[in-house]
Short mmCIF file of C-alpha atoms in Angstrom, two decimals:
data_model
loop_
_atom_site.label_atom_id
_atom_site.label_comp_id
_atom_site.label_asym_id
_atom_site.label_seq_id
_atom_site.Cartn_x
_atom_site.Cartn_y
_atom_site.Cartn_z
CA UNK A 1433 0.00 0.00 0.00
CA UNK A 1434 1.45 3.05 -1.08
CA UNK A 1435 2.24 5.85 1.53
CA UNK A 1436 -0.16 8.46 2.15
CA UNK A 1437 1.57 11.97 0.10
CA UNK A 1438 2.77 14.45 2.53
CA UNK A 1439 1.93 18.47 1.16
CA UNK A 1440 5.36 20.57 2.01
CA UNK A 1441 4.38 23.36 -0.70
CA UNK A 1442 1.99 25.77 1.53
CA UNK A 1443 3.52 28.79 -0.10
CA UNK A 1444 2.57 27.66 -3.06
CA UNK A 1445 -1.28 27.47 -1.88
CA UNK A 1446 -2.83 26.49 1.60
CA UNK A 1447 -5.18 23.93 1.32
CA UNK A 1448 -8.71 25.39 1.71
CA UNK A 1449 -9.77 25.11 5.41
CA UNK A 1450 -13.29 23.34 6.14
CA UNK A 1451 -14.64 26.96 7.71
CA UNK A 1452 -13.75 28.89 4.70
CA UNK A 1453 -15.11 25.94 2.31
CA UNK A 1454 -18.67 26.32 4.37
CA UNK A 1455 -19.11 29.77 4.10
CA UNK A 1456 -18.54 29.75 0.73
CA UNK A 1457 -20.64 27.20 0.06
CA UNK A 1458 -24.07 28.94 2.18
CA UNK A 1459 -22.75 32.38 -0.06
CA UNK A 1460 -22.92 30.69 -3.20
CA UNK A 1461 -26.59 29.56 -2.15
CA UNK A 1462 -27.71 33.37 -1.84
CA UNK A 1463 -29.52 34.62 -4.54
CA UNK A 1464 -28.57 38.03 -4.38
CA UNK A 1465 -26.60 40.73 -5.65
CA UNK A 1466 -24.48 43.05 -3.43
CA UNK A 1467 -25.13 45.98 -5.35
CA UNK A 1468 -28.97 45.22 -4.55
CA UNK A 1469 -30.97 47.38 -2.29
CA UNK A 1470 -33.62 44.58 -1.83
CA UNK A 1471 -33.18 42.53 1.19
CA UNK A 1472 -31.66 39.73 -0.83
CA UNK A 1473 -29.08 42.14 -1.87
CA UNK A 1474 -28.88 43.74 1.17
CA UNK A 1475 -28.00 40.28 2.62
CA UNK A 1476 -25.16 39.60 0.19
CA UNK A 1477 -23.91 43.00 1.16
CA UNK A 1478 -23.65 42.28 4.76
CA UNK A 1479 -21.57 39.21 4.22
CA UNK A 1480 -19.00 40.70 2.19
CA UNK A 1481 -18.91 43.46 4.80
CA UNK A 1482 -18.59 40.70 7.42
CA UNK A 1483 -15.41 39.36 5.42
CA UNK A 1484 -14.03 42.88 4.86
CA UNK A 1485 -13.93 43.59 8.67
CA UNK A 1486 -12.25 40.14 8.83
CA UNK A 1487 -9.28 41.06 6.25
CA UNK A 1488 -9.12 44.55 7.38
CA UNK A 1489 -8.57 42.92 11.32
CA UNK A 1490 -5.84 40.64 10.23
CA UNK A 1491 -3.73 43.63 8.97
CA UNK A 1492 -4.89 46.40 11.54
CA UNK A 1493 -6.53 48.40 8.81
CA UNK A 1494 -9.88 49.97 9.10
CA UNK A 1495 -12.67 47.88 6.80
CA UNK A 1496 -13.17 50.93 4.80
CA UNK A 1497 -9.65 50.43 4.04
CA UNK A 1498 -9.71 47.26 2.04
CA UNK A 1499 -10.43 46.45 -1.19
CA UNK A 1500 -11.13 43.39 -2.87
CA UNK A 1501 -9.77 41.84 -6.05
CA UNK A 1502 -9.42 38.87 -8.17
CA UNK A 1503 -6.21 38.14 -6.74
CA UNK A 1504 -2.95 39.34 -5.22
CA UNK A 1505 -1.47 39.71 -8.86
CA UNK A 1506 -3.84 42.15 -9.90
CA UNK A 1507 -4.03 43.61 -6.49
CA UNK A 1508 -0.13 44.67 -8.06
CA UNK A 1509 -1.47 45.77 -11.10
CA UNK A 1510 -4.03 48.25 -9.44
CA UNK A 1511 -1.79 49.55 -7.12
CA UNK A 1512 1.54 49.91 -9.54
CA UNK A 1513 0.00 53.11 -11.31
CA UNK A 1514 2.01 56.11 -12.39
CA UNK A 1515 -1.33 57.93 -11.82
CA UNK A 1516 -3.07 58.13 -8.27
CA UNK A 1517 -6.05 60.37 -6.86
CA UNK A 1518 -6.56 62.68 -4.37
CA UNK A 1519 -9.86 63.10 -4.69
CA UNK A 1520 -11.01 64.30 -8.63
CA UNK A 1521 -6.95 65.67 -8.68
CA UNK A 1522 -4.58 63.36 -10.20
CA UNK A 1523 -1.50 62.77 -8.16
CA UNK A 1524 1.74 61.45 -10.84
CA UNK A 1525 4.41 58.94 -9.40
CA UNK A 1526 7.57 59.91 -11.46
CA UNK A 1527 9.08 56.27 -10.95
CA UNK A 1528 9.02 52.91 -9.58
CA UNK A 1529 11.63 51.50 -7.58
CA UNK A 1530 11.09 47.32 -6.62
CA UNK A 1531 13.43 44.98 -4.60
CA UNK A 1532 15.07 42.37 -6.90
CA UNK A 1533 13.86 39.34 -5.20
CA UNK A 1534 10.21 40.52 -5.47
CA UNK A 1535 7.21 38.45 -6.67
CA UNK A 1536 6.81 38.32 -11.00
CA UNK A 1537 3.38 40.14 -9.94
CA UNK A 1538 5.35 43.18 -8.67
CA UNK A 1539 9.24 42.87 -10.81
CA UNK A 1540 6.79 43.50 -14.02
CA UNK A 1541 6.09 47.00 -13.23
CA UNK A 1542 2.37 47.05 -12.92
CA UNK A 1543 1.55 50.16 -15.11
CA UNK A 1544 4.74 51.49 -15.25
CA UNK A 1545 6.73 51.59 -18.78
CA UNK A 1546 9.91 49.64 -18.30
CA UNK A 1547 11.94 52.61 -18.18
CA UNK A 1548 10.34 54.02 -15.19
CA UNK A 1549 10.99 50.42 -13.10
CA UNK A 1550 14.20 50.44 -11.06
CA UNK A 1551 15.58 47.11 -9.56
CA UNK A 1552 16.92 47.59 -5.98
CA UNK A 1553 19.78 45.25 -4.86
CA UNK A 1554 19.75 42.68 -1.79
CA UNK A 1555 22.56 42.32 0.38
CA UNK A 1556 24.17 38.44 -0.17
CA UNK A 1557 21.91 37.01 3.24
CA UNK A 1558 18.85 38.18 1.08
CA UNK A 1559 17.93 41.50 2.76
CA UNK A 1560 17.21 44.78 0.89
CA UNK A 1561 19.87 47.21 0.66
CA UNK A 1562 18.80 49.90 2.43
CA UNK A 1563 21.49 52.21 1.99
CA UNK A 1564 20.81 51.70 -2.12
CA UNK A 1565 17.44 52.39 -1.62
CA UNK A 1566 18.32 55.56 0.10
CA UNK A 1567 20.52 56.35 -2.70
CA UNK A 1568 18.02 55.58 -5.56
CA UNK A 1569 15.72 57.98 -3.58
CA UNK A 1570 18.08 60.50 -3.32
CA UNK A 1571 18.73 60.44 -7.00
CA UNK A 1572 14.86 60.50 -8.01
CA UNK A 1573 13.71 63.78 -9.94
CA UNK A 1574 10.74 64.78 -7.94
CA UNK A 1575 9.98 67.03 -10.89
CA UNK A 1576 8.39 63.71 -12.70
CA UNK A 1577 6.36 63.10 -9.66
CA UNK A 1578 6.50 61.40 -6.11
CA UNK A 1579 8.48 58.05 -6.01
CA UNK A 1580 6.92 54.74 -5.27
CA UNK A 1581 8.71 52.06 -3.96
CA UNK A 1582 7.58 48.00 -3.34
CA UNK A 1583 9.30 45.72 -0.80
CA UNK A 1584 7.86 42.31 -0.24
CA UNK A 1585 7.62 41.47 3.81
CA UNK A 1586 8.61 37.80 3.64
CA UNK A 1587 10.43 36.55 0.75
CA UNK A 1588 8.31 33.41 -1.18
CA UNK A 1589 11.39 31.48 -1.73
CA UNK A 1590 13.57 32.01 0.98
CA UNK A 1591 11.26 32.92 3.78
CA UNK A 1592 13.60 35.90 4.28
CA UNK A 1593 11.86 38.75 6.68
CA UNK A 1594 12.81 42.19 5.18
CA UNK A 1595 12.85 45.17 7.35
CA UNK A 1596 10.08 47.30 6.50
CA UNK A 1597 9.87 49.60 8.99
CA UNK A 1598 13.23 51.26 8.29
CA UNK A 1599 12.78 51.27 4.61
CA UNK A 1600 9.38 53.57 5.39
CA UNK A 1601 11.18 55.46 7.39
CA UNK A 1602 14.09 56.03 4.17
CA UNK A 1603 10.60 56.27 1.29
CA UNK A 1604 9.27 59.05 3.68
CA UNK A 1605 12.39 60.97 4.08
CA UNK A 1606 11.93 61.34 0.79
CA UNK A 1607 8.20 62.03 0.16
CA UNK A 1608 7.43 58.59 -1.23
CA UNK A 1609 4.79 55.96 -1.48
CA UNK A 1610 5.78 52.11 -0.20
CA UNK A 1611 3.50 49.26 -0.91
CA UNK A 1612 4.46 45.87 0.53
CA UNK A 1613 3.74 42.48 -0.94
CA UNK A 1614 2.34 40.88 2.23
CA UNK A 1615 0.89 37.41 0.83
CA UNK A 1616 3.22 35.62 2.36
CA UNK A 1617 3.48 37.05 5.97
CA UNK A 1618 -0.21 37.14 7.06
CA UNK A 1619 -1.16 34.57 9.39
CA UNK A 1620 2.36 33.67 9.77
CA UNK A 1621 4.08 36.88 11.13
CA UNK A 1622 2.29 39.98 13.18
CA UNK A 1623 1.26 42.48 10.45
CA UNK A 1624 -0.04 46.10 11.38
CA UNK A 1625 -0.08 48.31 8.58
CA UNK A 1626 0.42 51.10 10.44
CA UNK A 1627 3.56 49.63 12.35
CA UNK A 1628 5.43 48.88 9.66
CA UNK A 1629 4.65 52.19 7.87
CA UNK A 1630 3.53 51.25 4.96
CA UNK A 1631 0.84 52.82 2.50
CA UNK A 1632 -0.77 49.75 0.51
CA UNK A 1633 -0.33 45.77 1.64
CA UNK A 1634 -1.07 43.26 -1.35
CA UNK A 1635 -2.88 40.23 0.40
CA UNK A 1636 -4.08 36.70 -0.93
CA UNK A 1637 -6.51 34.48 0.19
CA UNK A 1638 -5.13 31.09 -0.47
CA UNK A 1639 -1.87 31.39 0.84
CA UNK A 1640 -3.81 31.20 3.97
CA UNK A 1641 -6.28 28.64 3.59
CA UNK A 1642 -9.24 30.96 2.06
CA UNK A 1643 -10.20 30.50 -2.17
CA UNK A 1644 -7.64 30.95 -4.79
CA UNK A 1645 -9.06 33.21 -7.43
CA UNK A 1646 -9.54 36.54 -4.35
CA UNK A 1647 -6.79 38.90 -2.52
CA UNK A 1648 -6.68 42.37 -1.47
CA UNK A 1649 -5.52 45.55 -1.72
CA UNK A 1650 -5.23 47.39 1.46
CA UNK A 1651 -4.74 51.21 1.96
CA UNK A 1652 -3.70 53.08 4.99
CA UNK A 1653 -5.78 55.68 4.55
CA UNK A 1654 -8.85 56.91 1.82
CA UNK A 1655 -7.60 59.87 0.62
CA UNK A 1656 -4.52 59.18 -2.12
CA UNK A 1657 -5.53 55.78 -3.81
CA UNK A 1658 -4.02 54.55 -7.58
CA UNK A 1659 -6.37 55.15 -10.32
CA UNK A 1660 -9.02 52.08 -11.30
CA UNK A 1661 -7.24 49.43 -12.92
CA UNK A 1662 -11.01 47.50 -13.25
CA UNK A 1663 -13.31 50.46 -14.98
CA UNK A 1664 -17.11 50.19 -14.84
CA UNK A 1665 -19.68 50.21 -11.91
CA UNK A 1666 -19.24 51.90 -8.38
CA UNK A 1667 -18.43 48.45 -7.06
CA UNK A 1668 -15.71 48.87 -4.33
CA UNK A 1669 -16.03 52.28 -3.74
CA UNK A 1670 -15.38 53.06 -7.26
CA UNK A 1671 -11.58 51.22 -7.15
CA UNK A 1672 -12.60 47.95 -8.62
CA UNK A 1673 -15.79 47.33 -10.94
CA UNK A 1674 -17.59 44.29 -11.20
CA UNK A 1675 -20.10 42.87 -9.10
CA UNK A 1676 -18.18 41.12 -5.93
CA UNK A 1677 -17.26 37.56 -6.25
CA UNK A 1678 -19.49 36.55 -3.39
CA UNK A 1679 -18.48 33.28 -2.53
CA UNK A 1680 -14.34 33.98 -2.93
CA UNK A 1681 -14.98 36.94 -0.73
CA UNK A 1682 -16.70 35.72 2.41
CA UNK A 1683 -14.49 31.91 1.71
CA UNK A 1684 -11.42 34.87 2.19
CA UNK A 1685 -12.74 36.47 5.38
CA UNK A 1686 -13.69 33.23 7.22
CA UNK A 1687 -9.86 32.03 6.30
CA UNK A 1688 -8.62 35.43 8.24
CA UNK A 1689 -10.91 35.07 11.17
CA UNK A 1690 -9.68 31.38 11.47
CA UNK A 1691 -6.32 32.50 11.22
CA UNK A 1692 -6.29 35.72 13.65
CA UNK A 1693 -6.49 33.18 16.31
CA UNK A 1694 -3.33 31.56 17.96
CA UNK A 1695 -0.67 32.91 15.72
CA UNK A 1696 2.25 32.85 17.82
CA UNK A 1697 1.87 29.38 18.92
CA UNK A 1698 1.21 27.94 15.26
CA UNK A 1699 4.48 29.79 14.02
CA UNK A 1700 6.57 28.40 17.04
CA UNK A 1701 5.58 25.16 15.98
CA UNK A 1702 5.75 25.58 12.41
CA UNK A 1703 9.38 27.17 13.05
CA UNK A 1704 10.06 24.02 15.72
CA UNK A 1705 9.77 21.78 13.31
CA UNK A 1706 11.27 23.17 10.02
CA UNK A 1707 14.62 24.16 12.23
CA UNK A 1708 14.35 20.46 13.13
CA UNK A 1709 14.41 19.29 9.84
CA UNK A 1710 17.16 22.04 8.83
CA UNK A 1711 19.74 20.34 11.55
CA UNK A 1712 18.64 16.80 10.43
CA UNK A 1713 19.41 17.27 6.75
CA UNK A 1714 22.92 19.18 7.79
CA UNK A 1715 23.87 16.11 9.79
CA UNK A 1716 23.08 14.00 6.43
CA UNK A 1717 24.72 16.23 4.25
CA UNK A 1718 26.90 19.24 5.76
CA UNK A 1719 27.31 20.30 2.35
CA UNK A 1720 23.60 21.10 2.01
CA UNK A 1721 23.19 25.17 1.79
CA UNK A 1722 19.99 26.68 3.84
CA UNK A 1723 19.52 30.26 2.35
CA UNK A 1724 18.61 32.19 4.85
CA UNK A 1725 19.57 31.06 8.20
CA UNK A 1726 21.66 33.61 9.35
CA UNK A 1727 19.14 36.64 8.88
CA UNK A 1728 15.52 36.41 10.12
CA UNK A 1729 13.28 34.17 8.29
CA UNK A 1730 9.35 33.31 8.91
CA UNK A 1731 9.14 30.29 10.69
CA UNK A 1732 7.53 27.58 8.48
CA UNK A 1733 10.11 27.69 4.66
CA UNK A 1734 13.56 25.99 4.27
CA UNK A 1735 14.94 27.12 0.48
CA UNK A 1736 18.09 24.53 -0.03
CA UNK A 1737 20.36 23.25 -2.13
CA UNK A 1738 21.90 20.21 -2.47
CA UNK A 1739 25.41 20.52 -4.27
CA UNK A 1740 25.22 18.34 -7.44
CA UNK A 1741 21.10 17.91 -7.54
CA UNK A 1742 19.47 20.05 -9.91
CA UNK A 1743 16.60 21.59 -8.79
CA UNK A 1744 14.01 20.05 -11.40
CA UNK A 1745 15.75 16.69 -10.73
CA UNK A 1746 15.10 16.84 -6.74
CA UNK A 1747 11.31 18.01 -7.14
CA UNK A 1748 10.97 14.61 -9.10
CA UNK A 1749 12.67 12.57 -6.79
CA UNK A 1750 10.54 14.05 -3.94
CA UNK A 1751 7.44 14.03 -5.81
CA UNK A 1752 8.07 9.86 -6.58
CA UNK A 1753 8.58 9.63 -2.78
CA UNK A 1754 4.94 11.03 -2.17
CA UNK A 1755 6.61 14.36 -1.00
CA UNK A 1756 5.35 17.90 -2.43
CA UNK A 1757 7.14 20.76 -2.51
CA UNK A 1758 8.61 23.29 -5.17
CA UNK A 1759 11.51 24.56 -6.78
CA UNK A 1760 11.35 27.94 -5.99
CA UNK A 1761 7.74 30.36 -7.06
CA UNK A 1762 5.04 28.36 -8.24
CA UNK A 1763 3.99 31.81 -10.01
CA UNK A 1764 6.27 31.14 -13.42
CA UNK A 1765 3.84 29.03 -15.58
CA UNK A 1766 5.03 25.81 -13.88
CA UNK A 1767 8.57 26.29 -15.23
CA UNK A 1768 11.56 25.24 -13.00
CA UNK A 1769 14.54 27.67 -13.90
CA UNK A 1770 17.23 29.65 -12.40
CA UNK A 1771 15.76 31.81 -9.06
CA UNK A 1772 16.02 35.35 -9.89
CA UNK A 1773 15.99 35.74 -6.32
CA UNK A 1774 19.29 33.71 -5.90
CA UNK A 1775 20.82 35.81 -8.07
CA UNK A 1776 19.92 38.59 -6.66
CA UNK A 1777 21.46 37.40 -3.56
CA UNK A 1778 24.84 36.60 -5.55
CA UNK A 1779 24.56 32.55 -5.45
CA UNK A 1780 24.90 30.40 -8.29
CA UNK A 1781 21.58 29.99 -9.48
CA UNK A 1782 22.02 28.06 -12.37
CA UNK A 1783 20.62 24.19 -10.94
CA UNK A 1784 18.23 26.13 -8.71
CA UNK A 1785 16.81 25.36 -4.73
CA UNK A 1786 13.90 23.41 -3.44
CA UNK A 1787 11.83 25.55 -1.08
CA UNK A 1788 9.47 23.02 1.46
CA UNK A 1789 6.96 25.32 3.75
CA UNK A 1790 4.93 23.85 6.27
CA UNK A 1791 1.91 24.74 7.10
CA UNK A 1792 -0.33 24.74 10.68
CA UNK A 1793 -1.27 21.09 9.64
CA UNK A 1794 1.96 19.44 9.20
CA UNK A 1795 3.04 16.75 11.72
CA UNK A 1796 6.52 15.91 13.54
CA UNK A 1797 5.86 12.61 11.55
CA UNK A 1798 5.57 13.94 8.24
CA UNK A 1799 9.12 15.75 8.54
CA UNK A 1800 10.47 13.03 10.10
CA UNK A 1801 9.72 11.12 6.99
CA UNK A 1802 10.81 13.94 4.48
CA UNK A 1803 14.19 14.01 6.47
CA UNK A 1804 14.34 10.32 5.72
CA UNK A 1805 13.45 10.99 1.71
CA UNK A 1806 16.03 13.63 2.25
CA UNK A 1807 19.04 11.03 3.56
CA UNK A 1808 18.23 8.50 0.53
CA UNK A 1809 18.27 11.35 -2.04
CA UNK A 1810 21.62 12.83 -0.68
CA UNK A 1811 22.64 9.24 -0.91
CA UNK A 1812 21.95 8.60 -4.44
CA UNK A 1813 23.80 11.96 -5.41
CA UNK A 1814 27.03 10.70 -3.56
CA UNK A 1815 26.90 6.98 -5.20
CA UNK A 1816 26.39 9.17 -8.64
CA UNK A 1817 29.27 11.06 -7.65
CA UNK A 1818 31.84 8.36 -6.79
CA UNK A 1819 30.90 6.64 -9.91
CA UNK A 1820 31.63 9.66 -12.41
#
């Protein structure tokens, strides 16, 4: 009897949790439209309010503050405009200035032209380098318009934890905007939106066990948002036509509300474990590289490589074993390739890293056995070695 497969890819996608799955099911029974003023509308209306007070609470924002999309990648695409409003006045962003090791959603640009996207450079542990950014800012003609800069919060490959609160404090010195990619950190890490000073978060519901297909874009205040991406009805306050995906949107806020509760101890264990595993697999093979480890990382993603193993080649062998997990971003068309964020960092990127993430369901047993897929891999490569 073959073993049961063991799911070490939660960055990828959570698996849908049974609270979000029932609400969505009892909103996809409701016959109305939010838009509606009749009590069937009216009903559909208070449900997505319900889930917007849900999102807004998981990332200290007010509800009024959060606006719902089709998903985190065009929650980039909204929010990447070289054209915001104050009001009926147009406010112009001169330039766009992104961390290297940022998500595809956010490295293309949004609506910027490709000459108005500056790449900012990591240190080699994976970190932004804040003293570039300061420079790039410096350097930014304010006569073109404000500048905008985007820094992911946790890293999807490595796990890496960037600090955001002292690159606000280096975008304000300088009059600029910050949005930060936050898919990855909510429900994992403590996020305030006003803590870590920044001015948009980009959220996603089924990195934390809500609906793919939904995500978020939420604003620190109501006054200076990017013009409509999504152009048509009032929907959204006017930032994002279309009549609300009903059943995505209240699946989303029943994932947050489940996941408000007992963060702290779910990332202890989550980090308990992986750091477990990290030691294990060093012991096996001290040659293994764990990218990361000396700067903070959320607790639950390991990105290794195993000297010798291409990437591609160890997501097979894993896969065989009844072991998911990924070689870097699932986000790239299912291609396995050199890690931009690697190279960012300065490491050889060229046979790639596997990245496992755990998520709140994963078991002591389950890593115990991954460890154990891990020793007979690493074994294979040396046998392959001494042979050549």
């Amino acid at each position: 009897m073959a073993a049961e497969r063991i799911y070490l890819d939660w960055n990828a996608t959570a698996p849908l949790l049974p609270c979000a799955r029932d609400a969505m099911l009892e909103a996809l029974a409701m016959p109305g439209n939010p838009s509606s003023v009749h009590a069937e509308g009216r009903a559909a209306r208070a449900i997505v309010e319900k889930a917007r007070r849900s999102v807004a609470a998981l990332v200290g924002a007010e509800p009024a503050h959060v606006t719902f999309t089709a998903s985190a990648t065009e929650a980039a695409n909204h929010v990447l405009s070289p054209v915001y409003k104050m009001g009926k006045a147009s406010i112009s962003i001169g330039a766009l200035y992104v961390s290297a090791i940022e998500h595809p959603a956010v490295r293309a640009g949004g609506r910027f032209a490709a000459d108005s996207v500056t790449s900012l450079p990591v240190t080699r542990s994976g970190v932004i380098d804040l003293e570039a950014l300061s420079d790039a800012l410096a350097r930014h003609d304010v006569a073109k318009g404000l500048p905008l800069v985007a820094i992911m919060l946790v890293n999807n490959e490595t796990g890496i934890v960037q600090p955001i609160r002292e690159a606000s404090a280096i975008v304000k010195k300088f009059g600029g905007l910050l949005v930060v990619d936050a898919v990855q950190a909510v429900a994992r890490l403590p996020v305030s939106i006003a803590e870590l000073g920044a001015d948009f978060l980009i959220l996603s519901a089924h990195k934390l066990g809500g609906p793919k297909g939904v995500g978020a874009l939420v604003s620190r205040g109501e006054t200076l948002m990017p013009e409509p991406l999504v152009r048509g009805g009032g929907q959204e306050k006017g930032h994002r036509a279309g009549t609300e995906n009903l059943g995505a949107i209240v699946g989303f806020g029943a994932a947050a509300a489940h996941m408000a509760d007992g963060l702290s101890a779910r990332s202890a264990s989550m980090a308990e474990l992986r750091d477990g595993a990290e030691a294990a697999m060093l012991a096996v093979a001290p040659d293994t590289v764990i990218y990361g480890r000396d700067v903070e990382r959320v607790g639950n993603t390991c990105f290794f490589h195993l000297p010798g193993l291409k990437a591609e080649t160890g997501q097979i062998a894993f896969d065989l074993e009844g072991i998911a997990l990924s070689a870097g971003s699932a986000c790239s068309s299912g291609k396995v390739g050199a890690s931009h964020v690697l190279t960012a960092m300065g490491e050889d990127a060229a046979t790639g890293a596997l990245r496992l993430s755990l998520g709140p369901q994963t078991t002591e047993a389950e890593m115990e056995r991954f460890v154990a897929t891990f020793a007979k891999i690493a074994a294979r490569r040396r046998m392959a070695g001494q042979a050549a």
